[in-house]
Coordinates of C-alpha atoms in Angstrom, one line a residue:
M1 CA -6.5 -28.6 20.7
S2 CA -5.2 -31.4 18.4
R3 CA -7.3 -31.1 15.4
C4 CA -7.8 -28.2 12.9
P5 CA -11.1 -26.8 12.1
F6 CA -12.2 -27.6 8.8
Y7 CA -10.9 -25.6 5.7
P8 CA -10.8 -26.3 1.8
K9 CA -7.5 -28.3 1.2
P10 CA -5.7 -26.5 -1.5
Y11 CA -4.4 -27.7 -4.8
K12 CA -1.2 -28.9 -5.1
N13 CA -0.5 -26.6 -8.1
K14 CA -1.9 -23.6 -9.7
A15 CA -5.2 -24.3 -11.8
S16 CA -5.5 -23.9 -15.6
T17 CA -7.4 -21.0 -17.0
L18 CA -10.4 -23.3 -17.7
L19 CA -10.3 -25.0 -14.6
T20 CA -10.2 -21.8 -12.7
F21 CA -13.6 -20.6 -14.7
L22 CA -15.1 -24.2 -13.4
L23 CA -13.9 -24.1 -9.8
K24 CA -14.3 -20.4 -9.0
R25 CA -17.8 -20.0 -10.3
R26 CA -19.0 -22.1 -7.2
S27 CA -16.6 -20.4 -4.5
W28 CA -13.5 -18.2 -4.7
L29 CA -11.8 -20.5 -2.1
D30 CA -12.1 -23.6 -4.5
G31 CA -9.4 -22.4 -7.0
L32 CA -6.6 -21.8 -4.2
Y33 CA -3.3 -23.7 -4.2
E34 CA -0.7 -24.7 -1.3
R35 CA 1.4 -21.5 -2.4
S36 CA -1.5 -19.1 -2.0
Y37 CA -0.9 -19.5 1.7
Q38 CA 3.0 -18.9 1.5
M39 CA 3.3 -16.6 -1.4
Q40 CA 3.8 -12.5 -1.0
T41 CA 2.1 -11.6 -4.1
G42 CA 0.1 -13.8 -7.0
Y43 CA -1.2 -13.3 -10.4
V44 CA -4.1 -15.0 -12.3
K45 CA -4.3 -14.6 -15.9
M46 CA -7.8 -14.4 -16.8
P47 CA -9.2 -13.9 -20.8
N48 CA -10.5 -10.3 -19.9
F49 CA -8.7 -9.4 -16.5
D50 CA -5.3 -9.4 -14.9
L51 CA -5.9 -9.8 -11.4
Y52 CA -3.1 -9.5 -8.7
V53 CA -3.1 -11.1 -5.2
I54 CA -1.3 -9.0 -2.4
N55 CA -0.5 -10.7 0.7
D56 CA 2.8 -8.8 1.5
T57 CA 1.7 -6.7 4.7
K58 CA 3.6 -3.8 3.9
E59 CA 2.2 -3.5 0.4
V60 CA -1.4 -4.2 1.9
K61 CA -0.7 -1.0 4.0
R62 CA 0.4 0.8 1.0
M63 CA -2.8 0.2 -0.7
M64 CA -5.5 0.2 2.1
V65 CA -3.7 3.2 4.0
D66 CA -0.8 5.0 2.4
E67 CA -2.1 5.1 -1.2
V68 CA -5.6 4.3 -0.8
K69 CA -6.6 6.8 -3.7
E70 CA -4.5 4.8 -6.2
F71 CA -6.4 1.8 -5.2
P72 CA -10.3 2.4 -5.0
K73 CA -12.9 -0.3 -4.8
S74 CA -13.1 -2.3 -8.0
E75 CA -15.5 -1.4 -10.8
L76 CA -16.3 -4.9 -11.2
L77 CA -17.4 -4.8 -7.6
H78 CA -19.6 -1.9 -7.9
R79 CA -21.1 -3.4 -11.3
L80 CA -21.9 -6.7 -9.0
L81 CA -23.7 -5.0 -6.3
S82 CA -25.4 -2.2 -7.8
P83 CA -28.7 -3.7 -8.2
L84 CA -28.9 -4.2 -4.4
L85 CA -26.7 -1.4 -3.1
G86 CA -27.2 1.4 -5.9
E87 CA -24.5 4.1 -5.2
S88 CA -23.8 3.0 -1.3
I89 CA -20.5 3.8 0.3
F90 CA -19.7 0.1 0.2
T91 CA -18.6 0.5 -3.5
T92 CA -18.4 4.1 -4.1
N93 CA -15.1 6.1 -4.2
G94 CA -13.8 9.5 -4.2
E95 CA -15.6 12.6 -3.0
V96 CA -18.8 10.8 -3.4
W97 CA -17.6 8.3 -0.7
H98 CA -16.3 11.0 1.6
K99 CA -19.5 12.4 1.5
Q100 CA -21.6 9.6 2.4
R101 CA -19.0 8.5 4.9
E102 CA -19.2 11.8 6.9
L103 CA -23.0 11.9 6.6
L104 CA -23.1 8.0 7.9
K105 CA -20.6 8.7 10.9
P106 CA -23.2 10.4 13.5
S107 CA -25.2 7.0 13.1
F108 CA -22.3 4.7 14.0
E109 CA -21.0 6.8 17.0
L110 CA -20.9 5.0 20.5
T111 CA -23.6 7.2 21.7
R112 CA -25.9 6.1 19.3
I113 CA -24.8 2.3 19.3
S114 CA -25.5 2.3 23.0
K115 CA -29.0 4.0 22.5
V116 CA -30.0 1.0 20.2
F117 CA -28.8 -1.8 22.6
D118 CA -32.3 -2.4 23.8
L119 CA -33.6 -3.0 20.3
M120 CA -30.8 -5.3 19.7
S121 CA -31.5 -7.0 22.8
E122 CA -35.2 -7.6 22.0
A123 CA -34.3 -9.4 19.0
V124 CA -31.9 -11.4 20.7
A125 CA -34.7 -12.6 23.1
D126 CA -36.7 -13.3 20.5
L127 CA -33.9 -15.7 19.2
M128 CA -33.6 -17.6 22.6
K129 CA -37.5 -18.1 22.3
R130 CA -37.1 -19.7 19.3
F131 CA -34.4 -22.0 20.6
E132 CA -36.8 -23.0 23.5
K133 CA -39.1 -24.4 21.1
Y134 CA -36.8 -27.2 20.2
P135 CA -36.3 -30.2 22.6
N136 CA -33.5 -30.4 24.8
N137 CA -30.3 -32.1 23.2
A138 CA -31.9 -31.0 19.5
Y139 CA -29.5 -30.8 16.8
I140 CA -30.3 -27.0 15.3
E141 CA -29.1 -25.6 12.1
V142 CA -27.8 -22.6 13.3
D143 CA -26.6 -20.7 10.2
E144 CA -30.3 -20.0 9.4
M145 CA -30.9 -19.1 13.0
M146 CA -27.9 -16.6 12.8
T147 CA -29.0 -15.0 9.4
F148 CA -32.4 -14.6 10.8
V149 CA -31.2 -12.6 14.2
T150 CA -29.0 -10.7 12.4
A151 CA -31.5 -9.7 9.7
D152 CA -33.9 -9.0 12.8
V153 CA -31.3 -6.9 14.4
I154 CA -30.7 -5.0 11.4
F155 CA -34.6 -4.2 11.0
R156 CA -35.3 -3.3 14.5
T157 CA -31.8 -1.0 15.3
I158 CA -32.3 0.7 11.8
M159 CA -35.8 1.0 11.3
S160 CA -37.4 0.3 14.6
S161 CA -39.2 -2.4 12.6
K162 CA -39.8 -6.1 13.7
L163 CA -38.9 -8.6 11.0
D164 CA -41.6 -11.2 10.8
E165 CA -40.8 -14.7 9.9
V166 CA -42.8 -14.9 6.1
Q167 CA -41.1 -11.4 5.3
G168 CA -37.7 -12.5 6.5
K169 CA -37.5 -15.9 4.7
Q170 CA -38.3 -14.1 1.6
I171 CA -35.5 -11.4 1.9
L172 CA -33.0 -14.1 3.1
E173 CA -33.7 -16.6 0.1
A174 CA -33.8 -13.3 -2.2
F175 CA -30.5 -12.5 -0.7
A176 CA -28.8 -15.8 -1.0
T177 CA -29.8 -15.8 -4.5
F178 CA -28.3 -12.7 -5.3
Q179 CA -24.7 -13.6 -3.6
E180 CA -24.7 -17.0 -5.3
E181 CA -25.4 -15.6 -8.8
S182 CA -22.9 -12.8 -8.1
V183 CA -20.1 -15.2 -8.2
R184 CA -21.2 -16.6 -11.6
T185 CA -21.7 -13.1 -13.1
A186 CA -18.2 -12.1 -12.1
M187 CA -16.7 -15.2 -13.4
R188 CA -18.8 -14.9 -16.8
G189 CA -17.6 -11.1 -17.0
M190 CA -13.9 -12.1 -16.5
F191 CA -14.5 -14.7 -19.4
Y192 CA -15.7 -12.5 -21.9
F193 CA -19.5 -13.7 -21.6
P194 CA -21.7 -11.4 -24.0
K195 CA -24.0 -9.4 -21.4
W196 CA -27.1 -11.1 -23.0
L197 CA -25.8 -14.6 -22.5
S198 CA -25.0 -13.5 -18.7
Y199 CA -28.2 -11.9 -18.3
L200 CA -30.2 -15.4 -19.4
L201 CA -27.7 -17.6 -17.3
G202 CA -28.5 -15.9 -13.9
D203 CA -28.2 -12.1 -14.2
R204 CA -31.7 -11.6 -14.6
K205 CA -32.6 -13.5 -11.6
R206 CA -30.0 -12.1 -9.5
A207 CA -31.6 -8.5 -10.5
K208 CA -34.9 -9.5 -9.3
A209 CA -33.6 -10.7 -6.1
G210 CA -32.2 -7.1 -5.4
E211 CA -35.2 -5.6 -6.4
L212 CA -37.3 -7.5 -3.8
I213 CA -35.1 -6.7 -0.9
R214 CA -35.0 -2.9 -2.0
K215 CA -38.7 -3.0 -2.2
A216 CA -39.0 -4.5 1.2
L217 CA -36.6 -1.7 2.5
S218 CA -38.2 1.0 0.6
D219 CA -41.8 0.1 2.1
I220 CA -40.4 1.2 5.3
I221 CA -38.3 4.0 4.7
K222 CA -40.6 6.0 2.5
P223 CA -43.3 6.9 4.7
R224 CA -40.7 8.0 7.4
Y225 CA -38.8 9.8 4.8
D226 CA -42.0 11.8 3.7
G227 CA -42.9 12.4 7.5
V228 CA -39.2 13.3 8.8
K229 CA -40.4 16.3 11.0
E230 CA -42.9 13.9 13.0
E231 CA -40.2 11.5 14.0
E232 CA -40.3 9.8 17.1
F233 CA -37.7 7.1 16.8
E234 CA -34.5 6.7 18.4
D235 CA -32.7 4.3 15.9
I236 CA -30.1 4.6 13.3
L237 CA -32.5 5.6 10.5
S238 CA -33.9 8.4 12.4
S239 CA -30.3 10.0 12.6
L240 CA -29.8 9.2 8.6
L241 CA -32.8 11.1 7.9
L242 CA -31.8 14.2 10.0
V243 CA -28.3 14.5 9.0
V244 CA -27.4 17.2 6.8
D245 CA -24.4 17.9 4.6
A246 CA -22.3 20.7 6.3
K247 CA -21.1 22.0 2.8
T248 CA -24.6 21.9 0.9
N249 CA -26.9 22.1 4.0
E250 CA -28.7 19.6 2.4
R251 CA -30.1 15.9 3.6
F252 CA -29.7 12.6 2.0
S253 CA -32.2 12.0 -0.9
F254 CA -34.8 9.2 -0.5
E255 CA -32.6 7.2 -3.2
E256 CA -29.4 7.8 -1.1
I257 CA -31.0 7.0 2.1
L258 CA -32.4 3.8 0.5
D259 CA -28.9 2.7 -1.2
Q260 CA -27.2 3.3 2.5
V261 CA -29.8 1.3 4.2
A262 CA -29.7 -1.5 1.9
M263 CA -25.6 -1.4 2.2
L264 CA -26.1 -1.6 5.9
F265 CA -28.5 -4.7 5.8
L266 CA -26.1 -6.6 3.6
A267 CA -22.9 -5.2 5.8
G268 CA -24.8 -5.8 9.2
H269 CA -26.6 -8.8 8.8
E270 CA -24.6 -10.9 6.3
T271 CA -21.2 -10.4 7.6
T272 CA -22.2 -10.9 11.3
A273 CA -24.6 -14.1 10.5
S274 CA -21.2 -15.4 8.8
S275 CA -19.4 -14.8 11.9
L276 CA -21.4 -15.9 14.6
T277 CA -22.1 -19.4 12.6
W278 CA -18.3 -19.9 12.3
T279 CA -17.8 -19.0 16.1
L280 CA -20.5 -21.5 17.1
Y281 CA -18.9 -24.1 15.1
L282 CA -15.8 -23.5 16.7
L283 CA -17.3 -23.4 20.2
S284 CA -18.7 -26.7 19.5
L285 CA -15.6 -28.2 18.2
Y286 CA -13.3 -27.0 21.4
P287 CA -15.3 -27.9 24.6
K288 CA -12.4 -26.6 26.8
E289 CA -12.5 -23.2 24.9
Q290 CA -16.4 -23.3 25.5
E291 CA -16.5 -24.0 29.1
R292 CA -13.7 -21.2 29.8
A293 CA -16.1 -18.8 28.0
Y294 CA -19.0 -20.1 29.8
N295 CA -17.3 -19.8 33.4
E296 CA -16.2 -16.1 32.2
I297 CA -20.2 -15.2 31.5
C298 CA -21.1 -16.8 34.9
E299 CA -18.4 -15.2 37.2
L300 CA -19.4 -11.8 35.5
L301 CA -23.4 -12.0 35.5
Q302 CA -23.5 -13.8 39.1
D303 CA -27.1 -13.7 39.8
S304 CA -27.9 -11.2 37.0
K305 CA -30.0 -13.1 34.4
D306 CA -29.9 -10.4 31.7
I307 CA -26.8 -9.1 29.7
K308 CA -26.3 -5.4 30.2
I309 CA -24.2 -3.3 27.9
T310 CA -21.6 -2.6 30.7
H311 CA -21.2 -6.8 30.5
L312 CA -20.0 -6.7 27.0
R313 CA -16.6 -5.3 27.4
Q314 CA -15.9 -7.8 30.2
F315 CA -16.2 -10.9 28.3
K316 CA -12.6 -10.9 27.4
F317 CA -11.9 -14.3 26.6
L318 CA -15.4 -14.7 24.5
T319 CA -14.1 -11.4 22.6
N320 CA -10.8 -13.3 21.8
V321 CA -13.0 -16.4 20.5
F322 CA -14.8 -14.3 18.5
K323 CA -11.4 -12.5 17.3
E324 CA -10.1 -15.9 16.4
S325 CA -13.2 -17.1 14.7
L326 CA -12.5 -13.8 12.4
R327 CA -9.2 -14.5 11.6
L328 CA -10.0 -18.1 10.7
Y329 CA -13.2 -17.2 8.6
P330 CA -13.2 -13.5 8.1
P331 CA -17.1 -12.9 6.8
V332 CA -15.4 -11.0 3.7
G333 CA -12.5 -13.3 2.4
F334 CA -11.2 -10.9 -0.4
F335 CA -11.1 -7.3 -0.8
A336 CA -11.3 -6.2 -4.6
R337 CA -9.5 -3.1 -5.5
E338 CA -8.2 -1.8 -9.0
A339 CA -5.1 0.1 -10.0
K340 CA -5.4 3.4 -11.0
K341 CA -2.1 3.8 -12.6
D342 CA 0.9 1.4 -13.4
T343 CA 2.6 0.1 -10.3
Q344 CA 5.5 -1.8 -9.0
V345 CA 5.0 -4.2 -6.2
R346 CA 7.8 -6.2 -5.3
D347 CA 8.8 -8.1 -8.5
K348 CA 5.5 -7.7 -10.4
L349 CA 4.4 -4.5 -12.6
I350 CA 0.9 -4.0 -12.1
K351 CA -0.5 -2.4 -15.0
Q352 CA -3.4 0.4 -14.8
G353 CA -6.9 -0.9 -14.8
S354 CA -5.7 -4.7 -13.5
G355 CA -7.7 -6.2 -10.5
V356 CA -6.2 -6.2 -7.0
V357 CA -7.3 -8.6 -4.4
I358 CA -6.3 -8.3 -0.6
A359 CA -7.3 -11.3 0.9
P360 CA -7.8 -11.5 4.8
W361 CA -8.8 -15.5 4.0
L362 CA -5.0 -15.7 2.9
I363 CA -3.3 -13.3 5.3
H364 CA -5.0 -14.7 8.1
R365 CA -3.9 -18.0 7.4
H366 CA -0.4 -17.2 6.1
E367 CA 2.5 -19.1 7.2
L368 CA 4.9 -16.0 7.5
F369 CA 2.3 -14.2 10.1
W370 CA 0.7 -16.7 12.3
Q371 CA 2.1 -19.7 14.1
N372 CA -0.2 -22.7 13.5
P373 CA -2.1 -20.5 11.2
H374 CA -5.0 -23.1 10.4
G375 CA -5.6 -23.9 14.2
F376 CA -7.8 -22.3 16.7
D377 CA -6.1 -20.6 19.2
P378 CA -7.9 -17.6 20.9
S379 CA -5.2 -17.1 23.6
R380 CA -3.0 -15.6 20.5
F381 CA -5.0 -12.7 20.9
E382 CA -3.4 -12.5 24.6
R383 CA 0.2 -12.3 23.5
E384 CA 1.9 -10.1 20.6
Y385 CA 0.8 -10.7 17.4
K386 CA 1.2 -9.0 14.0
K387 CA -1.7 -6.7 13.7
E388 CA -0.9 -5.6 10.5
A389 CA -2.0 -9.2 9.4
Y390 CA -5.4 -9.0 10.9
L391 CA -8.0 -7.1 8.9
P392 CA -11.5 -9.1 9.4
F393 CA -13.1 -4.9 9.1
G394 CA -10.3 -3.7 6.6
M395 CA -8.0 -1.2 7.3
G396 CA -7.5 2.8 6.8
E397 CA -10.1 5.1 6.0
R398 CA -12.0 2.6 4.4
I399 CA -12.4 0.6 7.6
C400 CA -15.9 -0.8 8.3
I401 CA -17.9 1.9 9.8
G402 CA -20.0 -0.4 11.6
Q403 CA -17.3 -2.5 13.5
G404 CA -18.5 -1.5 16.8
F405 CA -21.9 -2.4 16.2
A406 CA -21.0 -5.8 14.7
M407 CA -18.9 -6.5 18.1
Q408 CA -21.6 -5.5 20.5
E409 CA -24.1 -7.5 18.9
A410 CA -22.3 -10.5 18.3
I411 CA -20.9 -10.6 21.8
L412 CA -24.3 -10.3 23.1
I413 CA -25.6 -13.0 21.0
L414 CA -23.0 -15.5 21.9
A415 CA -23.2 -14.7 25.5
N416 CA -27.0 -15.3 25.6
I417 CA -26.3 -18.6 23.8
L418 CA -23.5 -19.8 26.0
K419 CA -25.2 -19.2 29.3
T420 CA -28.1 -21.2 28.3
Y421 CA -26.6 -23.9 26.3
K422 CA -23.8 -26.6 25.8
L423 CA -23.2 -26.7 22.1
E424 CA -21.8 -30.2 20.7
L425 CA -21.0 -30.4 16.7
K426 CA -23.0 -33.1 15.1
E427 CA -21.1 -36.2 14.8
G428 CA -19.3 -36.6 11.1
F429 CA -20.7 -33.2 10.4
V430 CA -18.3 -31.4 8.1
P431 CA -19.0 -27.7 6.7
D432 CA -18.8 -27.2 3.2
V433 CA -16.7 -23.8 3.0
V434 CA -17.6 -21.6 0.2
G435 CA -16.3 -17.8 -0.4
R436 CA -18.7 -15.8 -2.3
L437 CA -19.6 -12.0 -1.2
T438 CA -19.0 -13.6 2.3
I439 CA -17.4 -17.1 3.7
R440 CA -20.3 -19.1 4.6
S441 CA -21.1 -23.0 5.0
L442 CA -23.0 -24.3 2.2
N443 CA -24.5 -27.3 3.8
G444 CA -25.4 -25.6 7.1
M445 CA -24.2 -25.8 10.6
W446 CA -25.6 -28.7 12.6
I447 CA -25.0 -28.2 16.3
K448 CA -26.4 -30.2 19.4
F449 CA -28.0 -27.8 22.0
S450 CA -28.1 -29.1 25.4
K451 CA -29.5 -26.9 28.3
R452 CA -27.3 -26.0 31.2

């Protein structure tokens, strides 16, 4: 493994305020500089915002575990995502968040995840049929394929509804618009742009994209919400429709259900699609590791054609490949928090109301925490490693509720692809890595698929 997988090379020195605006309106990663990967804490002065970057793992644990209530989810993040997510668990805080978390828990217990495995497998089978339509040795843009299949998995497992290609294209294009414009909206807010100007420059387009996605989800959810007593499904929505708040003896309202499903759609398809695309990139870049994963799959399956739920936990090396992909390209590269009170963090006094960023992208590549931090090495998870420096799903009570679901889905998809195809990155292709709501490749991901 002589070469490192691509990542945006940092600037030698910290960018000026104006250059920060020009760079980060395209991607959060574009404004990083060399010390970003070495420092324990950092400070960025915006015209309308003080922003602190925390890489010190002790301070990260303090903010995400020990004193989590003093560092709630950012109000800016809530404003950015509310056109799509409403008041969902992804952005709420305090009692509202606790109530939502408790109501969502039953939907993501292991027994429920096991029940939706067949629905998940059906979506993956359709993915493999789409691959079969290409000639052997074809170069395929896999980012789009991964985005569609993970959205299809969400539609089937949450709502027992297959995502058709026309509707899927509309929804995914709307989400791409929402994500692109959200970064620009955030930067305009930090630089004192008036709301009316921000609205004209892209916020209107962003709001319409959010409305389109919510309308598509609402059309499926509303009939089932109204006819809940006739429910005959065993999907995640059926659990959400029936769960009751222990304190009030009331179930979710329709708007609450819609908000949570919209959150599950965002968190469930976008983050997993990002992770899968980067894992396929890494496997296509490192043939030895790809063959080791392939041999593991063949050895476990033997004469069995279908991958069953019992197989997934036995794919140890493939799981480590995926974990290393999550380290190098964490789907959510930056967690946005807000200081509720003045707080001393190392040599910096963080004032009340200041923004705090905990960045898996930086922590996962930090020179103090990892050997060969920018290199691809799945075997590092076979050894002791600094667990507090690995947080692709977050940490503490706000750790991703769908972590088990995402791991199951990702390993199922990867194993099906690897047992059928040999992967090779298109010669000369270099991904354009951008950090927005998630870490994606702006120019897609072109990989050669050769049948085994």
